[in-house]
PDB file of C-alpha atoms in Angstrom:
ATOM      1  CA  LEU A1431      -1.951  22.007  14.405  1.00  0.00           C
ATOM      2  CA  VAL A1432      -1.349  18.854  16.388  1.00  0.00           C
ATOM      3  CA  ALA A1433      -3.665  16.198  16.305  1.00  0.00           C
ATOM      4  CA  ARG A1434      -3.464  13.575  19.350  1.00  0.00           C
ATOM      5  CA  VAL A1435      -5.225  10.397  18.609  1.00  0.00           C
ATOM      6  CA  PRO A1436      -6.219   8.300  21.320  1.00  0.00           C
ATOM      7  CA  TYR A1437      -5.129   4.698  21.118  1.00  0.00           C
ATOM      8  CA  HIS A1438      -7.810   2.681  19.954  1.00  0.00           C
ATOM      9  CA  MET A1439      -8.142  -1.200  20.031  1.00  0.00           C
ATOM     10  CA  GLU A1440     -10.536  -3.125  18.321  1.00  0.00           C
ATOM     11  CA  HIS A1441     -12.127  -5.923  19.684  1.00  0.00           C
ATOM     12  CA  ILE A1442     -10.512  -9.082  18.435  1.00  0.00           C
ATOM     13  CA  GLN A1443     -11.896 -12.336  18.368  1.00  0.00           C
ATOM     14  CA  PHE A1444      -9.842 -15.402  19.369  1.00  0.00           C
ATOM     15  CA  PRO A1445      -8.586 -17.716  18.685  1.00  0.00           C
ATOM     16  CA  VAL A1446      -6.765 -16.149  15.547  1.00  0.00           C
ATOM     17  CA  GLN A1447      -7.173 -18.066  12.318  1.00  0.00           C
ATOM     18  CA  SER A1448      -4.709 -21.106  12.903  1.00  0.00           C
ATOM     19  CA  PRO A1449      -2.014 -21.131   9.349  1.00  0.00           C
ATOM     20  CA  SER A1450      -3.562 -24.408   8.315  1.00  0.00           C
ATOM     21  CA  ASP A1451      -7.201 -22.385   7.957  1.00  0.00           C
ATOM     22  CA  LEU A1452      -5.018 -19.587   5.784  1.00  0.00           C
ATOM     23  CA  VAL A1453      -5.139 -19.755   2.114  1.00  0.00           C
ATOM     24  CA  VAL A1454      -1.514 -18.963   0.766  1.00  0.00           C
ATOM     25  CA  GLY A1455      -1.609 -20.596  -2.806  1.00  0.00           C
ATOM     26  CA  ASP A1456      -2.829 -17.014  -4.066  1.00  0.00           C
ATOM     27  CA  VAL A1457       0.022 -15.314  -2.669  1.00  0.00           C
ATOM     28  CA  ILE A1458       3.136 -17.503  -2.547  1.00  0.00           C
ATOM     29  CA  ASP A1459       4.426 -18.860  -5.317  1.00  0.00           C
ATOM     30  CA  THR A1460       7.144 -20.959  -5.556  1.00  0.00           C
ATOM     31  CA  THR A1461       6.293 -22.806  -8.905  1.00  0.00           C
ATOM     32  CA  ILE A1462       8.024 -20.069 -11.025  1.00  0.00           C
ATOM     33  CA  PRO A1463      11.268 -19.486 -10.783  1.00  0.00           C
ATOM     34  CA  ASN A1464      13.051 -16.475 -10.072  1.00  0.00           C
ATOM     35  CA  PRO A1465      13.756 -15.522 -13.326  1.00  0.00           C
ATOM     36  CA  HIS A1466      16.028 -12.869 -11.775  1.00  0.00           C
ATOM     37  CA  ASP A1467      19.636 -12.947 -10.172  1.00  0.00           C
ATOM     38  CA  PRO A1468      19.497 -13.643  -6.702  1.00  0.00           C
ATOM     39  CA  ASN A1469      21.607 -11.169  -5.615  1.00  0.00           C
ATOM     40  CA  ILE A1470      18.876  -8.876  -6.497  1.00  0.00           C
ATOM     41  CA  VAL A1471      16.057 -10.477  -6.014  1.00  0.00           C
ATOM     42  CA  HIS A1472      15.941 -12.961  -3.002  1.00  0.00           C
ATOM     43  CA  ASP A1473      13.631 -16.138  -3.915  1.00  0.00           C
ATOM     44  CA  LYS A1474      11.715 -15.447  -0.907  1.00  0.00           C
ATOM     45  CA  TYR A1475      10.746 -11.568  -2.185  1.00  0.00           C
ATOM     46  CA  TRP A1476      10.138 -13.208  -5.722  1.00  0.00           C
ATOM     47  CA  ALA A1477       7.697 -15.857  -4.174  1.00  0.00           C
ATOM     48  CA  GLN A1478       5.635 -13.453  -2.355  1.00  0.00           C
ATOM     49  CA  ARG A1479       5.575 -11.324  -5.318  1.00  0.00           C
ATOM     50  CA  ARG A1480       1.612 -11.099  -5.134  1.00  0.00           C
ATOM     51  CA  ARG A1481       2.354 -10.168  -1.526  1.00  0.00           C
ATOM     52  CA  LEU A1482       3.342  -7.258  -2.402  1.00  0.00           C
ATOM     53  CA  PHE A1483       0.849  -6.281  -5.168  1.00  0.00           C
ATOM     54  CA  SER A1484      -2.013  -8.438  -6.133  1.00  0.00           C
ATOM     55  CA  ARG A1485      -1.843  -7.095  -9.665  1.00  0.00           C
ATOM     56  CA  PHE A1486       1.683  -8.064  -9.918  1.00  0.00           C
ATOM     57  CA  ASP A1487       1.084 -10.396 -12.980  1.00  0.00           C
ATOM     58  CA  ARG A1488      -0.025  -7.224 -14.824  1.00  0.00           C
ATOM     59  CA  GLY A1489       3.551  -5.708 -14.991  1.00  0.00           C
ATOM     60  CA  CYS A1490       4.074  -4.173 -11.992  1.00  0.00           C
ATOM     61  CA  GLN A1491       7.712  -2.600 -11.907  1.00  0.00           C
ATOM     62  CA  LEU A1492      10.586  -3.086  -8.585  1.00  0.00           C
ATOM     63  CA  ASP A1493      14.032  -1.921  -8.093  1.00  0.00           C
ATOM     64  CA  SER A1494      16.175  -3.819  -6.556  1.00  0.00           C
ATOM     65  CA  GLU A1495      15.558  -1.660  -3.112  1.00  0.00           C
ATOM     66  CA  GLY A1496      11.473  -2.017  -3.967  1.00  0.00           C
ATOM     67  CA  TRP A1497      11.984  -6.030  -3.636  1.00  0.00           C
ATOM     68  CA  TYR A1498      12.269  -5.421   0.235  1.00  0.00           C
ATOM     69  CA  SER A1499      11.018  -2.339   1.081  1.00  0.00           C
ATOM     70  CA  VAL A1500       7.988  -1.702  -0.362  1.00  0.00           C
ATOM     71  CA  THR A1501       4.855  -2.336   1.871  1.00  0.00           C
ATOM     72  CA  PRO A1502       2.908  -5.311   1.392  1.00  0.00           C
ATOM     73  CA  GLU A1503      -0.826  -4.565  -0.385  1.00  0.00           C
ATOM     74  CA  ILE A1504      -2.539  -5.734   2.918  1.00  0.00           C
ATOM     75  CA  ILE A1505      -0.777  -3.803   5.437  1.00  0.00           C
ATOM     76  CA  ALA A1506      -0.457  -0.767   2.924  1.00  0.00           C
ATOM     77  CA  ASP A1507      -4.435  -0.956   2.252  1.00  0.00           C
ATOM     78  CA  HIS A1508      -5.022  -1.513   6.441  1.00  0.00           C
ATOM     79  CA  VAL A1509      -3.168   1.943   6.983  1.00  0.00           C
ATOM     80  CA  ALA A1510      -4.950   3.575   4.162  1.00  0.00           C
ATOM     81  CA  ASN A1511      -8.186   2.757   5.766  1.00  0.00           C
ATOM     82  CA  ARG A1512      -7.492   3.722   9.257  1.00  0.00           C
ATOM     83  CA  VAL A1513      -6.268   7.364   7.371  1.00  0.00           C
ATOM     84  CA  ALA A1514      -9.826   7.419   5.998  1.00  0.00           C
ATOM     85  CA  HIS A1515     -11.566   6.723   9.210  1.00  0.00           C
ATOM     86  CA  LEU A1516      -9.172   9.435  10.946  1.00  0.00           C
ATOM     87  CA  ALA A1517     -10.071  11.901   8.337  1.00  0.00           C
ATOM     88  CA  THR A1518     -13.946  11.296   8.223  1.00  0.00           C
ATOM     89  CA  ASN A1519     -14.083  11.061  12.068  1.00  0.00           C
ATOM     90  CA  PHE A1520     -11.558  13.651  13.411  1.00  0.00           C
ATOM     91  CA  PRO A1521     -12.761  17.027  13.724  1.00  0.00           C
ATOM     92  CA  ALA A1522      -9.628  18.787  13.227  1.00  0.00           C
ATOM     93  CA  LEU A1523      -9.350  17.289   9.630  1.00  0.00           C
ATOM     94  CA  LYS A1524     -12.971  18.394   9.043  1.00  0.00           C
ATOM     95  CA  GLN A1525     -13.569  18.133   5.208  1.00  0.00           C
ATOM     96  CA  SER A1526     -13.958  21.548   3.459  1.00  0.00           C
ATOM     97  CA  THR A1527     -15.496  22.475   0.397  1.00  0.00           C
ATOM     98  CA  GLY A1528     -13.953  23.397  -2.901  1.00  0.00           C
ATOM     99  CA  PRO A1529     -14.836  26.431  -5.082  1.00  0.00           C
ATOM    100  CA  ASP A1530     -17.656  24.731  -6.812  1.00  0.00           C
ATOM    101  CA  GLY A1531     -19.081  23.441  -3.364  1.00  0.00           C
ATOM    102  CA  GLN A1532     -18.629  19.947  -3.507  1.00  0.00           C
ATOM    103  CA  PRO A1533     -16.507  18.273  -0.471  1.00  0.00           C
ATOM    104  CA  GLN A1534     -12.660  18.081  -0.703  1.00  0.00           C
ATOM    105  CA  GLY A1535     -10.748  15.229   0.465  1.00  0.00           C
ATOM    106  CA  ILE A1536      -7.597  16.115   2.144  1.00  0.00           C
ATOM    107  CA  VAL A1537      -3.825  15.941   1.082  1.00  0.00           C
ATOM    108  CA  ILE A1538      -1.582  13.124   1.757  1.00  0.00           C
ATOM    109  CA  LEU A1539       1.904  13.682   1.141  1.00  0.00           C
ATOM    110  CA  ASP A1540       4.229  10.302   0.817  1.00  0.00           C
ATOM    111  CA  ALA A1541       7.591  11.613   1.502  1.00  0.00           C
ATOM    112  CA  PHE A1542       9.237   8.449   0.689  1.00  0.00           C
ATOM    113  CA  CYS A1543       7.097   6.607  -1.966  1.00  0.00           C
ATOM    114  CA  GLY A1544       9.608   4.442  -3.614  1.00  0.00           C
ATOM    115  CA  CYS A1545       7.679   2.244  -6.014  1.00  0.00           C
ATOM    116  CA  GLY A1546       4.265   3.303  -4.601  1.00  0.00           C
ATOM    117  CA  GLY A1547       3.107   0.560  -2.213  1.00  0.00           C
ATOM    118  CA  ASN A1548       1.498   3.174   0.626  1.00  0.00           C
ATOM    119  CA  SER A1549       0.541   6.098  -2.267  1.00  0.00           C
ATOM    120  CA  ILE A1550      -1.299   3.260  -4.470  1.00  0.00           C
ATOM    121  CA  ALA A1551      -3.515   2.552  -1.201  1.00  0.00           C
ATOM    122  CA  PHE A1552      -3.897   5.815  -0.304  1.00  0.00           C
ATOM    123  CA  GLY A1553      -5.186   6.873  -3.940  1.00  0.00           C
ATOM    124  CA  LYS A1554      -7.804   3.621  -3.633  1.00  0.00           C
ATOM    125  CA  ILE A1555      -9.619   6.226  -0.777  1.00  0.00           C
ATOM    126  CA  PRO A1556     -12.577   8.129  -2.587  1.00  0.00           C
ATOM    127  CA  SER A1557     -11.721  11.338  -3.814  1.00  0.00           C
ATOM    128  CA  HIS A1558     -14.143  12.938  -1.046  1.00  0.00           C
ATOM    129  CA  ILE A1559     -11.902  11.998   1.353  1.00  0.00           C
ATOM    130  CA  VAL A1560      -8.420  12.056  -0.099  1.00  0.00           C
ATOM    131  CA  SER A1561      -8.182  14.479  -2.881  1.00  0.00           C
ATOM    132  CA  LYS A1562      -4.482  14.053  -3.558  1.00  0.00           C
ATOM    133  CA  VAL A1563      -1.997  12.066  -3.171  1.00  0.00           C
ATOM    134  CA  VAL A1564       1.584  14.048  -3.636  1.00  0.00           C
ATOM    135  CA  CYS A1565       4.835  11.107  -4.168  1.00  0.00           C
ATOM    136  CA  VAL A1566       8.115  12.472  -3.275  1.00  0.00           C
ATOM    137  CA  ASP A1567      11.604  10.289  -3.606  1.00  0.00           C
ATOM    138  CA  THR A1568      14.548  11.000  -4.085  1.00  0.00           C
ATOM    139  CA  ASP A1569      14.994   8.680  -6.945  1.00  0.00           C
ATOM    140  CA  ARG A1570      13.600   9.483 -10.349  1.00  0.00           C
ATOM    141  CA  SER A1571      13.119   5.918 -11.227  1.00  0.00           C
ATOM    142  CA  LYS A1572      11.347   5.039  -7.987  1.00  0.00           C
ATOM    143  CA  LEU A1573       9.088   7.770  -9.240  1.00  0.00           C
ATOM    144  CA  LEU A1574       8.473   6.564 -12.790  1.00  0.00           C
ATOM    145  CA  LYS A1575       7.697   3.058 -11.687  1.00  0.00           C
ATOM    146  CA  ALA A1576       5.351   4.374  -8.653  1.00  0.00           C
ATOM    147  CA  ALA A1577       3.514   5.752 -11.359  1.00  0.00           C
ATOM    148  CA  HIS A1578       3.741   3.155 -13.587  1.00  0.00           C
ATOM    149  CA  ASN A1579       2.528   0.688 -10.645  1.00  0.00           C
ATOM    150  CA  ALA A1580      -0.787   3.144  -9.740  1.00  0.00           C
ATOM    151  CA  SER A1581      -1.814   3.173 -13.498  1.00  0.00           C
ATOM    152  CA  LEU A1582      -2.188  -0.479 -12.995  1.00  0.00           C
ATOM    153  CA  TYR A1583      -4.883   0.182 -10.356  1.00  0.00           C
ATOM    154  CA  ASP A1584      -6.406   2.740 -12.195  1.00  0.00           C
ATOM    155  CA  ILE A1585      -4.909   5.537 -10.575  1.00  0.00           C
ATOM    156  CA  PRO A1586      -4.045   8.666 -12.184  1.00  0.00           C
TER     157      PRO A1586
END
């Protein structure tokens, strides 16, 4: 089955917020110096740590590659919301029911989950829309970090 989704552009009000209207104090933090080796974690990634994970301070784990490859949370949430919209409105993805008669959501495969940015966003979608998120990576330590990070968002 191949699902072709027509390009859809939502109406955008212009002008878009100017940089002076944006609040960056909560996501960009240069007050705490980077505790990592700058060759491992560049200062610009450390300053944006709460942009990567809003719950970073609860103990999110990233490896050296994860710092620059994880999808920032706001973008991952947007992608997940678009997937949820497609899953609920596209006839080919019509929800099926389980043995108990309850609606079952779709299964999402995150084939390169890394430290879990996108997987966590998919896990936030209600289970009647997305019933399961399967995380795959070639690096076991990344999978362990993804599972740990998901637990910080109360995702089993």
